[in-house]
XYZ file of C-alpha atoms in Angstrom:
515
model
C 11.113 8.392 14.611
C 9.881 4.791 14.151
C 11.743 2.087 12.008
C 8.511 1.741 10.112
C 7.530 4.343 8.595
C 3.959 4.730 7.508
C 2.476 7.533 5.553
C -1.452 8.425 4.799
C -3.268 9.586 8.238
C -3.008 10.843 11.236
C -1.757 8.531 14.383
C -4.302 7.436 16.634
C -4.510 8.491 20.373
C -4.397 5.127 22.588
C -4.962 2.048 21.714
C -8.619 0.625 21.683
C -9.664 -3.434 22.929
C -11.802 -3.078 19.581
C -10.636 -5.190 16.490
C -11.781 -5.215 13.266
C -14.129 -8.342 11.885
C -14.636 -7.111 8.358
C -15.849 -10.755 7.067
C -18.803 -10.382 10.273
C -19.522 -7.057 8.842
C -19.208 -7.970 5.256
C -21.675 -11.217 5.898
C -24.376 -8.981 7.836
C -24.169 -6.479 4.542
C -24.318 -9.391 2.201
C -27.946 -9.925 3.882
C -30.441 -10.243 1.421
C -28.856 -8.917 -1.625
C -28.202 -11.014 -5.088
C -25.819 -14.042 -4.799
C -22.174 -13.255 -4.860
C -20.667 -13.591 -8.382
C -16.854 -14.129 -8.959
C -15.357 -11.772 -10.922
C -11.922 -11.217 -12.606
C -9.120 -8.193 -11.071
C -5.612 -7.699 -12.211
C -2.641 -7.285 -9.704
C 0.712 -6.187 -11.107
C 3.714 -6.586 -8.479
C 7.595 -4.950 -9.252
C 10.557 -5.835 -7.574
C 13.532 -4.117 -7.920
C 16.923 -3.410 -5.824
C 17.728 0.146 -6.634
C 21.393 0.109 -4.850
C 20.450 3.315 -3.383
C 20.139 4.957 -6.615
C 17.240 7.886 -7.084
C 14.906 7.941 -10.210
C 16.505 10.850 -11.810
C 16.408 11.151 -15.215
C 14.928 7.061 -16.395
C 10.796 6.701 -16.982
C 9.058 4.279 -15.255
C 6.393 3.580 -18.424
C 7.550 0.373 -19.025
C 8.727 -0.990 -15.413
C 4.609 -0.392 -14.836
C 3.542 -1.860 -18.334
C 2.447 1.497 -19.489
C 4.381 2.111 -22.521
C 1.520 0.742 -24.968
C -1.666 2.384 -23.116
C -3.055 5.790 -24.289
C -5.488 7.916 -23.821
C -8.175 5.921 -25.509
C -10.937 4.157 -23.453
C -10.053 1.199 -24.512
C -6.644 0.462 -23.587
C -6.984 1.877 -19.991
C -9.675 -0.617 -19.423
C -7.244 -3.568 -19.161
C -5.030 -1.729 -17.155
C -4.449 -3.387 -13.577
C -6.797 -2.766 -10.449
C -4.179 -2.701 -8.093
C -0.339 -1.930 -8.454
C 2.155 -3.323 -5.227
C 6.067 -1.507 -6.161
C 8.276 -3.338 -3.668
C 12.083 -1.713 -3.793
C 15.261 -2.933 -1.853
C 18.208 -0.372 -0.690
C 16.562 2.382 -1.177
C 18.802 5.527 -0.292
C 18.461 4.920 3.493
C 20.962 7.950 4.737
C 20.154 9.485 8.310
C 19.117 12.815 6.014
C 16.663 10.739 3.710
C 15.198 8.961 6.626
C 14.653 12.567 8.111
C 12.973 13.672 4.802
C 11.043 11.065 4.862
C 9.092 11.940 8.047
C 7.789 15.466 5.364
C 7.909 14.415 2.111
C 7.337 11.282 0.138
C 10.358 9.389 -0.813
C 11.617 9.897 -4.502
C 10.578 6.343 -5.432
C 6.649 6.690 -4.465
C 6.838 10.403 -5.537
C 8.076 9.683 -8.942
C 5.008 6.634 -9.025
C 2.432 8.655 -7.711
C 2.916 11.409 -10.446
C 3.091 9.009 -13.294
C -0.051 6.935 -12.419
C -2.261 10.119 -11.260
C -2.562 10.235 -14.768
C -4.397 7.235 -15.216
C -6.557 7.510 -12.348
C -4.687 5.512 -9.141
C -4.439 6.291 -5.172
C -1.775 6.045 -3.428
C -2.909 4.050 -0.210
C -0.327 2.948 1.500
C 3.421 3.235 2.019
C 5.537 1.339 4.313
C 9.587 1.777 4.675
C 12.019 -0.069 6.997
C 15.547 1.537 6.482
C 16.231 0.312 2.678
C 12.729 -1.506 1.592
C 9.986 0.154 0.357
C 6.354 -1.138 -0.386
C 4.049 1.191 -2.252
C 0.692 0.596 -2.853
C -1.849 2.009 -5.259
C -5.272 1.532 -6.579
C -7.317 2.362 -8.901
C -9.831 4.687 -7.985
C -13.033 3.136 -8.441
C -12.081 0.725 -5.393
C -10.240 2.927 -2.675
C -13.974 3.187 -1.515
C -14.337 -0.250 -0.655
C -10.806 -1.384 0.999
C -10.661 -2.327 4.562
C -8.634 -3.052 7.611
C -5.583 -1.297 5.809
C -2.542 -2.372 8.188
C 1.306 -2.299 7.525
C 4.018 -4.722 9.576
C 7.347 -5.257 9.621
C 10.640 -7.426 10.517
C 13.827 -6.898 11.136
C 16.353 -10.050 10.150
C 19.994 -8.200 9.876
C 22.310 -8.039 12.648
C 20.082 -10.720 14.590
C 16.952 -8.632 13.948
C 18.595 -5.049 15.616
C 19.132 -3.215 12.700
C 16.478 -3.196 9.705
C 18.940 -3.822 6.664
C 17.361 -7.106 5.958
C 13.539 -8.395 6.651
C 10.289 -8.024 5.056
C 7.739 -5.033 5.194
C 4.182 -5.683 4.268
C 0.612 -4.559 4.007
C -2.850 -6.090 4.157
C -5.877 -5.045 3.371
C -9.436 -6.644 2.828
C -10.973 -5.713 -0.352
C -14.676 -7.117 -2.003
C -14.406 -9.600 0.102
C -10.701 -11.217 0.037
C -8.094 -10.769 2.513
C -4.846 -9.665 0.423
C -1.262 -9.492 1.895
C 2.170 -8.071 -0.043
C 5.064 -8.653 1.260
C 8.349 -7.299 0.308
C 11.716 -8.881 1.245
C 15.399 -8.204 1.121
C 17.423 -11.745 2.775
C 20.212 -12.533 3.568
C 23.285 -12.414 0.912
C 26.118 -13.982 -0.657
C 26.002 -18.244 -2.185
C 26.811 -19.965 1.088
C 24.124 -18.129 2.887
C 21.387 -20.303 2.127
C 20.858 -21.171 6.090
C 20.575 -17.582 6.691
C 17.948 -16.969 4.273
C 15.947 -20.116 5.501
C 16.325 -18.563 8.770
C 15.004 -15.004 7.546
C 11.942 -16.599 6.048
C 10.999 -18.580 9.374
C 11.982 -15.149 11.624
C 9.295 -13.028 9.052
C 6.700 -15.635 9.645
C 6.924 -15.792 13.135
C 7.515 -12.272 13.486
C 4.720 -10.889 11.339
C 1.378 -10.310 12.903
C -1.564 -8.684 12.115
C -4.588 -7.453 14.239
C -7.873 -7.839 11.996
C -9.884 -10.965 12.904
C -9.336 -13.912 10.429
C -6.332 -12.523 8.945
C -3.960 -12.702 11.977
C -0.731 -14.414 10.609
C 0.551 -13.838 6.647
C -0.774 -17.254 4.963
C -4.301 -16.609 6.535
C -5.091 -14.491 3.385
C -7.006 -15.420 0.609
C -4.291 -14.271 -1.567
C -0.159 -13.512 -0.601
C 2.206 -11.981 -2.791
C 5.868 -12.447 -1.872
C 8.024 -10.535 -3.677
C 11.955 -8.475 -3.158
C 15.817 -9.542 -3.476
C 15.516 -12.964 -2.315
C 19.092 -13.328 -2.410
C 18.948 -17.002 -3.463
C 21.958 -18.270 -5.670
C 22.761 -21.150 -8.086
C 23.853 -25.115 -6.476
C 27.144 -26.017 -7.659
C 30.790 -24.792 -7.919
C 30.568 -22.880 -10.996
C 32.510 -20.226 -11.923
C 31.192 -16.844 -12.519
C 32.260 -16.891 -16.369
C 30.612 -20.637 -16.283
C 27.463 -19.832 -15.050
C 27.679 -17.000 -17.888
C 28.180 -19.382 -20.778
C 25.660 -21.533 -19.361
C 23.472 -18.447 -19.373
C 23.476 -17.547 -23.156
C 22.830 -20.953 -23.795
C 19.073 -21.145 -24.221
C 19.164 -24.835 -24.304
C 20.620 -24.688 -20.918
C 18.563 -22.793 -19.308
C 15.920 -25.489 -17.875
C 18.859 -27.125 -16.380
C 20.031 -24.115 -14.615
C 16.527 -22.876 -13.005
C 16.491 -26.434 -11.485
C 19.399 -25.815 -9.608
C 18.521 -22.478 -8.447
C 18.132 -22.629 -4.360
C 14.946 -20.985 -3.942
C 13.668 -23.649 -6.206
C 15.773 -25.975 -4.671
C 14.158 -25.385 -0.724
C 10.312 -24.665 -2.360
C 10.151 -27.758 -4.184
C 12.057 -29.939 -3.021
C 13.020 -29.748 0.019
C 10.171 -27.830 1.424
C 12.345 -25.790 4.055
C 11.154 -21.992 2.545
C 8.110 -21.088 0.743
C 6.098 -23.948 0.043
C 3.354 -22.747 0.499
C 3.990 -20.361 -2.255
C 3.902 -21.363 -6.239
C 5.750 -18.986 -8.910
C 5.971 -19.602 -12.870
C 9.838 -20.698 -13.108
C 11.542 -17.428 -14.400
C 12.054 -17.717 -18.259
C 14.352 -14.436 -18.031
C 17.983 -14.244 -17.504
C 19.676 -14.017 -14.289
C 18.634 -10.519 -12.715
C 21.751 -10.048 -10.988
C 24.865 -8.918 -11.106
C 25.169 -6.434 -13.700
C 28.004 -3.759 -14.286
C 25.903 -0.114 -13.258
C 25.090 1.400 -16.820
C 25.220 -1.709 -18.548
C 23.161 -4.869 -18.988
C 26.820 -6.863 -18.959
C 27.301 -9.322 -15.775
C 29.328 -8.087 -13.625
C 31.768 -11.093 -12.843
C 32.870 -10.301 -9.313
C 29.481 -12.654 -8.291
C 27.829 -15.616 -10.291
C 25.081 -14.397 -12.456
C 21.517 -15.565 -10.342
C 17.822 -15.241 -9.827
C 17.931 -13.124 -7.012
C 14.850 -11.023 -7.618
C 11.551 -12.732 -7.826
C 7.981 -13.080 -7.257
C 5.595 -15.576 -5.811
C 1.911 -16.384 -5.019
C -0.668 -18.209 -2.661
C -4.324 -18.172 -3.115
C -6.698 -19.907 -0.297
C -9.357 -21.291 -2.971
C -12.349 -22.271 -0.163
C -13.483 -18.666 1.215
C -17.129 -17.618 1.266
C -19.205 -19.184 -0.675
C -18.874 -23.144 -1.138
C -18.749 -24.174 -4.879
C -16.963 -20.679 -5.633
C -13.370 -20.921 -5.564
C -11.211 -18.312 -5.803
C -8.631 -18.265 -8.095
C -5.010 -16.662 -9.591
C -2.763 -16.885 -12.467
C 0.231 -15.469 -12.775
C -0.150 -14.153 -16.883
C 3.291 -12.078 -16.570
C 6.602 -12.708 -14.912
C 9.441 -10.928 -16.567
C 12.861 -8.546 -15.922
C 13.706 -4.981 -16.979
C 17.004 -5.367 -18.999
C 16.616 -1.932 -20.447
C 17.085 -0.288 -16.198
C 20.923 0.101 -15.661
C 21.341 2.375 -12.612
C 21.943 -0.690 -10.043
C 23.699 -4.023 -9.885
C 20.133 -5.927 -10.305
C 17.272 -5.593 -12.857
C 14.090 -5.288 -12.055
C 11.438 -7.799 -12.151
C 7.793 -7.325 -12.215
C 4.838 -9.820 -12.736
C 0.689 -9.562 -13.836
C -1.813 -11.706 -12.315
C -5.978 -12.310 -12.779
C -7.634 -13.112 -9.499
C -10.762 -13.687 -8.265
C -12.699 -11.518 -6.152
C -16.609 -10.792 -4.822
C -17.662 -7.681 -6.538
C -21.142 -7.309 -4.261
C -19.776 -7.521 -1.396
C -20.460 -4.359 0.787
C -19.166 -3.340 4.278
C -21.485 -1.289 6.216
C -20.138 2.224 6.635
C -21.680 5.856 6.363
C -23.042 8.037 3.744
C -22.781 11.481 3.552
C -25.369 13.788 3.097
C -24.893 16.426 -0.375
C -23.050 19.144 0.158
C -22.890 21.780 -2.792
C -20.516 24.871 -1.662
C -18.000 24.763 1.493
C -18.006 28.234 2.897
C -14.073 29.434 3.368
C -13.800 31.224 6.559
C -16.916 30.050 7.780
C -17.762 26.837 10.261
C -18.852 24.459 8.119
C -21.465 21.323 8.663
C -20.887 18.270 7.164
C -24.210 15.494 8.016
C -24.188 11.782 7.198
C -25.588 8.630 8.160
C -24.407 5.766 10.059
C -25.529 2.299 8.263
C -27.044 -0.027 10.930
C -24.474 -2.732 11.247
C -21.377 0.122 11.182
C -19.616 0.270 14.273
C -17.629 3.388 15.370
C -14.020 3.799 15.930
C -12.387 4.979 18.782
C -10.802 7.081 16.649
C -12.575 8.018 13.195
C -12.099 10.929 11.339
C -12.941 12.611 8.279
C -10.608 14.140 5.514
C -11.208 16.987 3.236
C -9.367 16.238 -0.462
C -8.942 17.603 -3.575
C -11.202 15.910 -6.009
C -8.233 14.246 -8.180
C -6.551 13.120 -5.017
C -3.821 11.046 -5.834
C -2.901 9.625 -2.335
C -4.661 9.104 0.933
C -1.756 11.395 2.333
C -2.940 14.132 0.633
C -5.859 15.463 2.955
C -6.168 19.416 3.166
C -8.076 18.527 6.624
C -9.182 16.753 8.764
C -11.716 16.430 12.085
C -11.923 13.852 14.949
C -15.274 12.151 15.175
C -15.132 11.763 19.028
C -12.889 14.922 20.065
C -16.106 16.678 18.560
C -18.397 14.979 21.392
C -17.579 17.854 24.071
C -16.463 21.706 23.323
C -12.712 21.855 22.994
C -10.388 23.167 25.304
C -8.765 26.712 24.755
C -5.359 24.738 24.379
C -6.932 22.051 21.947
C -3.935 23.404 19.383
C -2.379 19.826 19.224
C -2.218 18.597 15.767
C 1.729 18.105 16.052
C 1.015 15.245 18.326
C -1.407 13.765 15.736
C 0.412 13.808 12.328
C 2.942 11.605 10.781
C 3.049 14.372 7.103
C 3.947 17.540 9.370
C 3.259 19.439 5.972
C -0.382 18.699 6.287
C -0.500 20.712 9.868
C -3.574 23.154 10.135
C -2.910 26.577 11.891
C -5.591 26.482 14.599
C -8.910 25.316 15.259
C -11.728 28.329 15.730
C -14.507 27.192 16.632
C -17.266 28.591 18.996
C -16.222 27.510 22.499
C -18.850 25.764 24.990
C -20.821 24.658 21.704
C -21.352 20.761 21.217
C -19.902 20.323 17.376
C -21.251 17.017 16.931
C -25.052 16.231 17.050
C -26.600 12.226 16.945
C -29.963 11.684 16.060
C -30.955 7.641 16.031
C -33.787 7.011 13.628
C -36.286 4.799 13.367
C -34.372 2.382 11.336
C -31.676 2.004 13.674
C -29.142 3.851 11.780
C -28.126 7.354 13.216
C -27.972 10.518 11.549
C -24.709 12.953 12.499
C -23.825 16.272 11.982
C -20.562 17.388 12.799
C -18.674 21.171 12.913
C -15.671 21.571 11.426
C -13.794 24.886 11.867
C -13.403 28.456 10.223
C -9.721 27.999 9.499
C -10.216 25.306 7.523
C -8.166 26.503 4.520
C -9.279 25.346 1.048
C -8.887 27.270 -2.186
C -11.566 29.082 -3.911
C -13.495 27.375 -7.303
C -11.741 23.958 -6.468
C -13.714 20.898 -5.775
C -13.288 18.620 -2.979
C -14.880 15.496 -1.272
C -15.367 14.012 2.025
C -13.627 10.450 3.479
C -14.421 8.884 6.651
C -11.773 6.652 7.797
C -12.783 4.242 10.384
C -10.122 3.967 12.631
C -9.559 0.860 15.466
C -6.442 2.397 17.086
C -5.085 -0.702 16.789
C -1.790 -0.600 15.296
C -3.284 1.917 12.791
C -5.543 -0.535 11.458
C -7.553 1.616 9.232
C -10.928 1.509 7.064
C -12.342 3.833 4.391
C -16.301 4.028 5.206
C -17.542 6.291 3.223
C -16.491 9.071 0.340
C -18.324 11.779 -0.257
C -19.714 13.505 -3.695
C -17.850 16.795 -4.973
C -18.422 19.754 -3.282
C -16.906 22.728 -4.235
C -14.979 25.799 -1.844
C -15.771 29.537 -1.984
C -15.293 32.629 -0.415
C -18.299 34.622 0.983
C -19.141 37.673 -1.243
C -17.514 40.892 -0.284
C -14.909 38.825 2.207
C -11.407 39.870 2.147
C -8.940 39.094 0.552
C -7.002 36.370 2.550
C -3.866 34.258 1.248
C -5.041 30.450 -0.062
C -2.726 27.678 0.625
C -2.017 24.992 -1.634
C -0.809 21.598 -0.042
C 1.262 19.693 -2.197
């Protein structure tokens, strides 16, 4: 089992000298269409150290700003485009880590089920012992996000053990590179080197392997986010810094002397890069479990917080990009850890127009179960093939990228397979998602080219009989072009909704569902 954990598709064979340039490909599609407009997105980021606890029994409504959005039209229409749930000290136990290689961890389970409801993916998970990064997005997009990659550093014990560092994922999407990062630093008020050194050690550490966006700060837009750790200047007491605290005429005062401020601003040893909207909330830290009363043992401080970079110059000269951070509040109503959550709303910028080649699929109206079925679709002149592409069946209200039913190789279907092809454990991160068997027809090519005129190239390709779907529910098709690179991962193409049934007078046979 890996220290990073990632969740949502199968692993790739061997490695490929291929890399991903998704602003080449995103230029060469931009060809001759209208000019690229700006328009306006909303990102919402949480933060929050659990102390190991599990969501049992709390809603997460409000910690994702749903607690005033109904049903109505309206009100979902200003919810955010993309949602980025960073947690520290998760429950990290050998028997949860082992869990976690079947089944999603409470935290993104408990997420996933809430915003299903109002139409989000879940498209990427990364853990690292205790932190967690979840990320979702709202439907309409998942189509067009690119060059999906996770990474991750390990700072505690001198970088051996993964108690402390930063996970993250990137992604390209209309356009903009976009990196989250979640962190967990060093702890304790005389630490402050530490964490300085944490920072640099993530930076350094943290690589990525699609063209343009190699390093963390090469993105149009960064979000840095987690227990920070940093403390309050000065020799305070605890009970001090909680008079100061209730004090609202204080609080300026205080913030100023907070050290994350402190080495962003002033000094410029951590972060600088990065702005944030000076927390106008209490202290986040510590509380007394159960209660929203400091706990005195450790001077009340910011530890929990959330920052931003934008790279305004990107495409298109004269058309900046842009952020504001609108929202940047904590949780005091959460009392099952030490720390409160914090969570934060921002507007950015992106190009709306902007399309990356990729494939289209061909209608399909009924998927035969127990039968071979064909799928056909079209290659788009300036898409280039993975090494190792494949293509997902899913439920039609899929509510993660996980969540395939199955799946086929693009290129293993270039020759007939062997007659011990029955590998799929060597494939698969979600062992739940296994398939029994592959029947196919042996000595039969299951994938056909045909290059046309226009230089694109029309596939078909088999999938096989065992294929097990249930009958009268609808599904679609997702190609996922697929570097193996460090799992550096596209989405080229979704199909429209098909739907699965049995053949007339067939047997009975048992349907699985896959959760």
């Amino acid at each position: 089992m890996s220290q990073s954990q990632s969740q949502g598709q199968p692993e790739e064979k061997e490695a490929s000298k291929t890399e991903v340039d998704e602003a080449g490909a995103a230029a060469a599609a931009a060809k001759g269409s209208a000019k690229q407009q700006l328009e306006t997105y909303r990102v919402y980021v949480v933060t929050w150290n659990v102390g190991s606890r599990f969501p049992d029994n709390i809603s997460l409504r409000q910690l994702l700003g749903l607690q005033d959005v109904d049903d109505d039209t309206t009100s979902k229409d200003h919810l955010p485009d993309i949602y980025a749930i960073g947690l520290q000290e998760v429950n990290a136990q050998p028997q949860q880590q082992v869990l976690g290689l079947f089944k999603e961890d409470p935290w993104t389970h408990k997420a996933k089920e809430l915003l299903r409801a109002y139409d989000y993916v879940a498209v990427k998970t990364e853990q690292m012992q205790g932190l967690l990064l979840s990320m979702f997005v709202r439907r309409q997009h998942v189509e067009h996000l690119h060059d999906i990659e996770a990474e991750f550093t390990r700072t505690g014990f001198g970088g051996i053990w993964g108690n402390k560092g930063a996970v993250s994922v990137r992604f390209t999407l209309y356009g903009c590179g976009l990196a989250f990062v979640v962190a967990h630093l060093a702890a304790h008020d005389h630490q402050l080197d530490e964490r300085i050194e944490d920072y640099r050690q993530i930076l350094e550490n943290h690589h990525y392997h699609v063209k343009r966006y190699r390093e963390i700060y090469d993105h149009d837009y960064v979000f840095w986010f987690g227990d920070l750790n940093f403390r309050l200047q000065g020799d305070d007491s605890s009970t001090e810094v909680r008079d100061l605290v209730r004090d609202e005429a204080q609080h300026e005062a205080l913030i100023k002397r907070d050290q994350l401020y402190q080495v962003r601003e002033r000094t410029q040893q951590a972060f600088q890069v990065l702005h944030e909207r000076l927390p106008a909330f209490p202290p986040t830290f510590k509380f007394r479990e159960g209660t929203s009363d400091y706990d005195l043992k450790r001077r009340p401080a910011w530890t929990d917080r959330i920052m931003y970079a934008v790279q305004p110059l990107n495409k298109q000269p004269g058309m900046q990009l842009a952020i504001e951070q609108c929202s940047y509040k904590s949780h005091p109503v959460y009392t099952i850890s030490d720390h409160k959550p914090v969570t934060s709303d921002f507007t950015l910028k992106m190009y709306p127009n902007v399309r990356v080649a990729g494939v289209v699929f061909s209608p399909l109206s009924v998927w035969q179960i127990g039968d071979e079925n064909t799928v056909e679709y079209r290659k788009q002149a300036e898409f280039e093939e993975g090494p190792n592409d494949w293509i997902g069946i899913y439920p039609l209200e899929y509510a993660s990228l996980a969540d395939y039913a199955a799946y086929e190789y693009v290129n293993q279907a270039e020759s007939p397979p062997s007659s011990d092809s029955n590998h799929e454990h060597d494939l698969f991160d979600t062992p739940s998602h296994h398939r029994r068997g592959r029947h196919h027809h042996k000595n039969r090519q299951r994938l056909r080219r045909h290059q046309e005129a226009n230089a694109q190239e029309q596939v078909r390709l088999d999938f096989a009989d065992d294929v097990e779907l249930r009958h009268g529910e609808q599904y679609v098709l997702i190609y996922f072009r697929s570097t193996g690179i460090r799992g550096v991962t596209s989405l080229a193409g979704i199909s429209g909704a098909f739907v699965a049934e049995k053949r007339r007078g067939s047997p009975h046979r048992t349907e699985y569902h896959v959760d």
